XYZ file of N, CA and C in Angstrom:
435
model
N 15.308 -198.008 66.984
C 14.380 -196.906 67.177
C 13.185 -197.415 67.971
N 12.754 -196.644 68.955
C 11.642 -197.042 69.792
C 10.309 -196.745 69.136
N 9.259 -197.170 69.825
C 7.918 -196.912 69.339
C 7.567 -195.439 69.503
N 6.711 -194.945 68.623
C 6.191 -193.597 68.743
C 6.926 -192.575 67.901
N 6.490 -191.353 68.070
C 7.074 -190.220 67.377
C 8.271 -189.731 68.177
N 9.376 -189.494 67.503
C 10.598 -189.079 68.169
C 11.103 -187.773 67.578
N 11.819 -186.996 68.412
C 12.497 -185.819 67.870
C 13.566 -186.323 66.912
N 13.678 -185.665 65.788
C 14.753 -186.003 64.861
C 15.817 -184.945 65.048
N 16.786 -185.253 65.872
C 17.816 -184.264 66.163
C 19.069 -184.493 65.334
N 19.014 -185.462 64.453
C 20.128 -185.711 63.551
C 20.025 -184.792 62.352
N 20.119 -183.503 62.591
C 19.928 -182.509 61.537
C 21.100 -182.500 60.561
N 22.011 -183.425 60.750
C 23.123 -183.546 59.818
C 22.559 -183.942 58.470
N 23.006 -183.278 57.437
C 22.500 -183.555 56.104
C 23.645 -183.864 55.167
N 23.306 -184.528 54.069
C 24.329 -184.828 53.075
C 24.495 -183.633 52.139
N 25.232 -183.793 51.074
C 25.507 -182.697 50.146
C 24.249 -182.162 49.464
N 23.206 -182.959 49.389
C 21.956 -182.533 48.766
C 20.995 -181.884 49.761
N 21.403 -181.727 51.035
C 20.548 -181.131 52.037
C 19.549 -182.096 52.635
N 19.709 -183.365 52.381
C 18.802 -184.387 52.910
C 19.367 -184.961 54.198
N 18.501 -185.478 55.079
C 19.022 -186.060 56.321
C 19.834 -187.314 56.033
N 20.868 -187.500 56.820
C 21.659 -188.720 56.688
C 20.847 -189.891 57.204
N 20.825 -190.952 56.465
C 20.030 -192.122 56.819
C 20.900 -193.141 57.529
N 20.252 -194.085 58.194
C 20.972 -195.104 58.941
C 21.497 -196.171 57.994
N 22.791 -196.147 57.753
C 23.387 -197.082 56.805
C 23.457 -198.493 57.373
N 23.414 -198.624 58.708
C 23.464 -199.957 59.332
C 22.275 -200.817 58.921
N 21.131 -200.179 58.698
C 19.903 -200.910 58.359
C 19.561 -200.796 56.875
N 20.508 -200.362 56.071
C 20.284 -200.191 54.636
C 19.062 -199.321 54.345
N 18.865 -198.275 55.145
C 17.750 -197.355 54.944
C 17.976 -196.572 53.646
N 16.937 -196.513 52.821
C 17.031 -195.822 51.545
C 15.967 -194.738 51.454
N 16.303 -193.639 50.818
C 15.350 -192.563 50.594
C 14.438 -192.943 49.433
N 13.124 -192.893 49.684
C 12.150 -193.279 48.669
C 11.481 -192.064 48.001
N 11.258 -190.998 48.794
C 10.523 -189.845 48.273
C 10.816 -188.610 49.127
N 10.888 -187.453 48.477
C 11.046 -186.172 49.162
C 9.865 -185.303 48.762
N 9.180 -184.742 49.753
C 8.020 -183.890 49.485
C 8.187 -182.567 50.234
N 8.558 -181.496 49.511
C 8.689 -180.192 50.169
C 7.307 -179.575 50.426
N 7.266 -178.598 51.309
C 6.038 -177.858 51.553
C 4.975 -178.641 52.296
N 5.381 -179.491 53.238
C 4.426 -180.291 54.006
C 4.311 -179.706 55.411
N 3.079 -179.476 55.825
C 2.795 -179.011 57.176
C 2.440 -180.232 58.007
N 2.853 -180.242 59.267
C 2.521 -181.342 60.167
C 1.699 -180.792 61.328
N 0.711 -181.575 61.753
C -0.091 -181.239 62.932
C -0.101 -182.469 63.837
N 0.316 -182.287 65.077
C 0.411 -183.383 66.039
C -0.748 -183.303 67.024
N -1.479 -184.414 67.150
C -2.671 -184.487 68.000
C -3.565 -183.281 67.718
N -4.025 -182.590 68.732
C -4.936 -181.456 68.518
C -4.203 -180.121 68.547
N -2.905 -180.150 68.471
C -2.101 -178.919 68.506
C -2.173 -178.189 67.169
N -1.842 -176.890 67.172
C -1.838 -176.129 65.913
C -0.822 -176.694 64.921
N -1.050 -176.392 63.659
C -0.142 -176.857 62.607
C 1.221 -176.190 62.762
N 2.262 -176.944 62.425
C 3.624 -176.416 62.401
C 3.813 -175.627 61.103
N 4.861 -174.826 61.048
C 5.188 -174.161 59.790
C 5.624 -175.214 58.781
N 5.587 -174.902 57.483
C 5.933 -175.919 56.472
C 7.347 -176.467 56.635
N 7.491 -177.700 56.192
C 8.786 -178.365 56.217
C 8.882 -179.331 55.053
N 9.886 -180.164 55.100
C 10.095 -181.157 54.050
C 9.907 -182.539 54.646
N 9.140 -183.354 53.935
C 8.858 -184.723 54.363
C 9.754 -185.666 53.573
N 10.412 -186.561 54.289
C 11.261 -187.582 53.684
C 10.660 -188.939 54.015
N 10.333 -189.706 53.006
C 9.848 -191.070 53.203
C 10.999 -191.991 52.839
N 11.422 -192.785 53.813
C 12.520 -193.714 53.567
C 11.968 -195.131 53.558
N 12.832 -196.081 53.448
C 12.411 -197.481 53.475
C 12.058 -197.947 54.886
N 12.315 -197.132 55.916
C 12.060 -197.514 57.307
C 11.168 -196.558 58.079
N 11.156 -195.275 57.686
C 10.464 -194.288 58.504
C 10.073 -193.048 57.714
N 9.320 -192.213 58.394
C 8.921 -190.915 57.870
C 9.666 -189.872 58.704
N 10.328 -188.947 58.023
C 11.073 -187.886 58.709
C 10.518 -186.556 58.211
N 10.204 -185.652 59.141
C 9.759 -184.307 58.776
C 10.722 -183.310 59.397
N 11.250 -182.396 58.562
C 12.171 -181.373 59.029
C 11.591 -180.002 58.721
N 11.516 -179.149 59.736
C 10.997 -177.801 59.567
C 11.907 -176.999 58.645
N 11.287 -176.197 57.791
C 12.074 -175.330 56.919
C 12.486 -174.046 57.626
N 11.721 -173.635 58.646
C 12.004 -172.370 59.315
C 12.781 -172.540 60.614
N 12.519 -173.585 61.353
C 13.203 -173.846 62.618
C 14.129 -175.035 62.411
N 15.386 -174.757 62.148
C 16.336 -175.819 61.803
C 16.572 -176.805 62.941
N 16.103 -176.511 64.148
C 16.254 -177.430 65.254
C 15.047 -178.329 65.449
N 14.043 -178.184 64.586
C 12.815 -178.949 64.770
C 12.672 -180.003 63.690
N 12.472 -181.224 64.136
C 12.250 -182.327 63.222
C 11.663 -183.500 63.970
N 10.893 -184.332 63.255
C 10.252 -185.500 63.848
C 10.519 -186.701 62.956
N 10.551 -187.866 63.583
C 10.693 -189.114 62.845
C 9.800 -190.157 63.486
N 9.193 -190.976 62.651
C 8.393 -192.088 63.154
C 8.698 -193.309 62.296
N 9.011 -194.396 62.968
C 9.302 -195.655 62.303
C 8.001 -196.235 61.759
N 8.056 -196.873 60.602
C 6.849 -197.465 60.019
C 6.159 -198.442 60.967
N 6.926 -199.136 61.806
C 6.332 -200.091 62.732
C 5.460 -199.393 63.780
N 5.660 -198.097 63.971
C 4.852 -197.331 64.925
C 3.580 -196.763 64.295
N 3.482 -196.788 62.974
C 2.279 -196.281 62.307
C 1.245 -197.396 62.265
N 0.255 -197.299 63.145
C -0.755 -198.349 63.183
C -1.845 -198.120 62.148
N -1.966 -196.884 61.644
C -2.969 -196.574 60.625
C -2.522 -195.336 59.870
N -2.767 -195.325 58.569
C -2.568 -194.107 57.782
C -3.551 -194.139 56.629
N -4.132 -192.968 56.349
C -5.141 -192.892 55.294
C -5.287 -191.454 54.835
N -5.728 -191.282 53.601
C -6.045 -189.953 53.093
C -7.394 -189.558 53.675
N -7.460 -188.372 54.261
C -8.707 -187.868 54.833
C -9.120 -186.605 54.094
N -10.335 -186.632 53.572
C -10.894 -185.455 52.897
C -12.154 -184.959 53.594
N -12.463 -185.530 54.760
C -13.652 -185.164 55.520
C -13.393 -183.837 56.231
N -13.893 -182.748 55.656
C -13.624 -181.426 56.196
C -14.376 -181.160 57.495
N -15.307 -182.012 57.867
C -15.959 -181.880 59.164
C -15.065 -182.431 60.273
N -14.203 -183.366 59.929
C -13.274 -183.950 60.897
C -12.037 -183.078 61.066
N -11.511 -182.570 59.953
C -10.335 -181.706 59.954
C -10.503 -180.721 58.804
N -10.143 -179.462 58.996
C -10.486 -178.449 57.985
C -9.719 -178.516 56.660
N -8.754 -179.419 56.521
C -7.978 -179.517 55.289
C -7.793 -180.986 54.912
N -7.705 -181.274 53.619
C -7.343 -182.645 53.223
C -5.943 -182.958 53.764
N -5.755 -184.190 54.196
C -4.474 -184.536 54.807
C -4.275 -186.045 54.785
N -3.089 -186.448 55.200
C -2.823 -187.850 55.480
C -2.932 -187.984 56.990
N -3.908 -188.744 57.424
C -4.137 -188.949 58.850
C -3.395 -190.212 59.278
N -2.636 -190.115 60.366
C -1.928 -191.281 60.872
C -2.202 -191.459 62.355
N -2.240 -192.700 62.785
C -2.265 -193.019 64.204
C -0.928 -193.657 64.543
N -0.397 -193.256 65.677
C 0.938 -193.676 66.078
C 0.854 -194.539 67.325
N 1.465 -195.710 67.258
C 1.550 -196.622 68.398
C 2.602 -196.072 69.351
N 2.219 -195.873 70.613
C 3.158 -195.259 71.558
C 3.718 -196.230 72.578
N 3.327 -197.472 72.509
C 3.879 -198.458 73.442
C 2.934 -198.736 74.587
N 3.455 -198.723 75.811
C 2.698 -199.069 77.013
C 1.590 -198.064 77.282
N 0.331 -198.512 77.236
C -0.805 -197.625 77.440
C -0.899 -197.120 78.870
N -0.326 -197.824 79.845
C -0.348 -197.352 81.225
C 0.414 -196.045 81.370
N 1.489 -195.885 80.604
C 2.262 -194.652 80.640
C 1.439 -193.481 80.139
N 0.584 -193.719 79.153
C -0.206 -192.648 78.557
C -1.167 -192.035 79.556
N -1.738 -192.822 80.443
C -2.756 -192.331 81.353
C -2.187 -191.673 82.605
N -0.888 -191.744 82.802
C -0.291 -191.194 84.017
C -0.492 -189.700 84.160
N -0.218 -188.938 83.120
C -0.313 -187.489 83.240
C -0.680 -186.881 81.909
N -1.861 -186.282 81.871
C -2.262 -185.602 80.640
C -1.938 -184.125 80.714
N -1.390 -183.659 81.864
C -1.050 -182.249 82.015
C 0.384 -181.972 81.621
N 1.056 -182.908 81.000
C 2.473 -182.749 80.677
C 2.708 -181.829 79.496
N 1.653 -181.344 78.842
C 1.824 -180.481 77.682
C 1.643 -179.012 78.030
N 1.883 -178.628 79.263
C 1.726 -177.234 79.655
C 2.865 -176.397 79.077
N 2.630 -175.109 78.987
C 3.630 -174.147 78.499
C 4.141 -174.477 77.100
N 3.275 -174.995 76.248
C 3.605 -175.307 74.856
C 4.692 -176.360 74.680
N 5.061 -177.068 75.748
C 5.985 -178.184 75.613
C 5.185 -179.385 75.147
N 5.743 -180.152 74.268
C 5.048 -181.309 73.735
C 5.858 -182.549 74.048
N 5.269 -183.455 74.794
C 5.929 -184.712 75.103
C 5.607 -185.691 73.973
N 6.558 -185.902 73.092
C 6.323 -186.700 71.897
C 5.945 -188.132 72.222
N 6.337 -188.623 73.392
C 6.014 -190.005 73.741
C 4.515 -190.208 73.926
N 3.742 -189.128 73.981
C 2.299 -189.235 74.169
C 1.509 -188.895 72.894
N 2.187 -188.508 71.835
C 1.513 -188.157 70.584
C 0.958 -189.419 69.942
N -0.330 -189.429 69.667
C -0.965 -190.605 69.076
C -1.525 -190.347 67.683
N -1.580 -189.087 67.267
C -2.079 -188.760 65.929
C -1.162 -187.739 65.273
N -0.995 -187.893 63.982
C -0.218 -186.946 63.211
C -0.920 -186.767 61.875
N -1.048 -185.522 61.468
C -1.613 -185.217 60.156
C -0.527 -184.576 59.310
N -0.409 -185.042 58.078
C 0.548 -184.498 57.122
C -0.246 -183.787 56.043
N 0.059 -182.519 55.818
C -0.687 -181.698 54.869
C 0.245 -181.184 53.777
N 0.351 -181.896 52.654
C 1.177 -181.399 51.543
C 0.591 -180.097 50.996
N 1.445 -179.253 50.429
C 0.972 -177.975 49.877
C -0.030 -178.202 48.750
N 0.107 -179.289 48.034
C -0.848 -179.683 46.995
C -1.600 -180.904 47.518
N -2.886 -180.713 47.834
C -3.682 -181.791 48.447
C -3.725 -183.047 47.597
N -3.526 -182.920 46.275
C -3.528 -184.105 45.407
C -2.370 -185.045 45.721
N -1.326 -184.524 46.335
C -0.160 -185.352 46.659
C -0.394 -186.227 47.880
N -1.501 -186.031 48.588
C -1.820 -186.903 49.726
C -1.866 -188.353 49.289
N -2.430 -188.589 48.124
C -2.557 -189.961 47.628
C -1.183 -190.574 47.381
N -0.276 -189.812 46.792
C 1.066 -190.316 46.479
C 1.818 -190.661 47.760
N 1.822 -189.730 48.710
C 2.563 -189.960 49.949
C 1.948 -191.119 50.726
N 0.634 -191.179 50.800
C -0.008 -192.289 51.514
C 0.336 -193.625 50.858
N 0.386 -193.664 49.541
C 0.757 -194.896 48.835
C 2.177 -195.314 49.224
N 3.094 -194.364 49.301
C 4.477 -194.673 49.662
C 4.577 -195.247 51.071
N 3.682 -194.837 51.951
C 3.707 -195.365 53.306
C 3.278 -196.832 53.337
N 2.599 -197.286 52.302
C 2.165 -198.683 52.239
C 3.249 -199.620 51.736
N 4.242 -199.096 51.050
C 5.280 -199.942 50.459
C 6.190 -200.563 51.486
């Protein structure tokens, strides 16, 4: 898996409705959190989905748009923390910074997000908003393991 946030197009799920994990790397499911909204960079929040924390990555799958999902490898998360500063963001959330690789690529074109298309290779921030703000602490702790 490369650096940064990636589309999770492996919408194949097991009998429990969970995404199939990479058995080659002994990836294990650690936690499932339904009702999580995701916000990428300064874009509007997505509709709620389910967050899967595995032993290797964070996977978010939309509950309403079955073709929408994101995954980020733990090695790409350069920072994650619980944020309750409502002046910075209007809701309590788990704030993450995502390592995107070569910084020269980032500066080439900032107009690539026209017409509501989102180039995930340029996403540097992600906010995770559980339906119950108290769960921010639990999910953030799992990201540290």
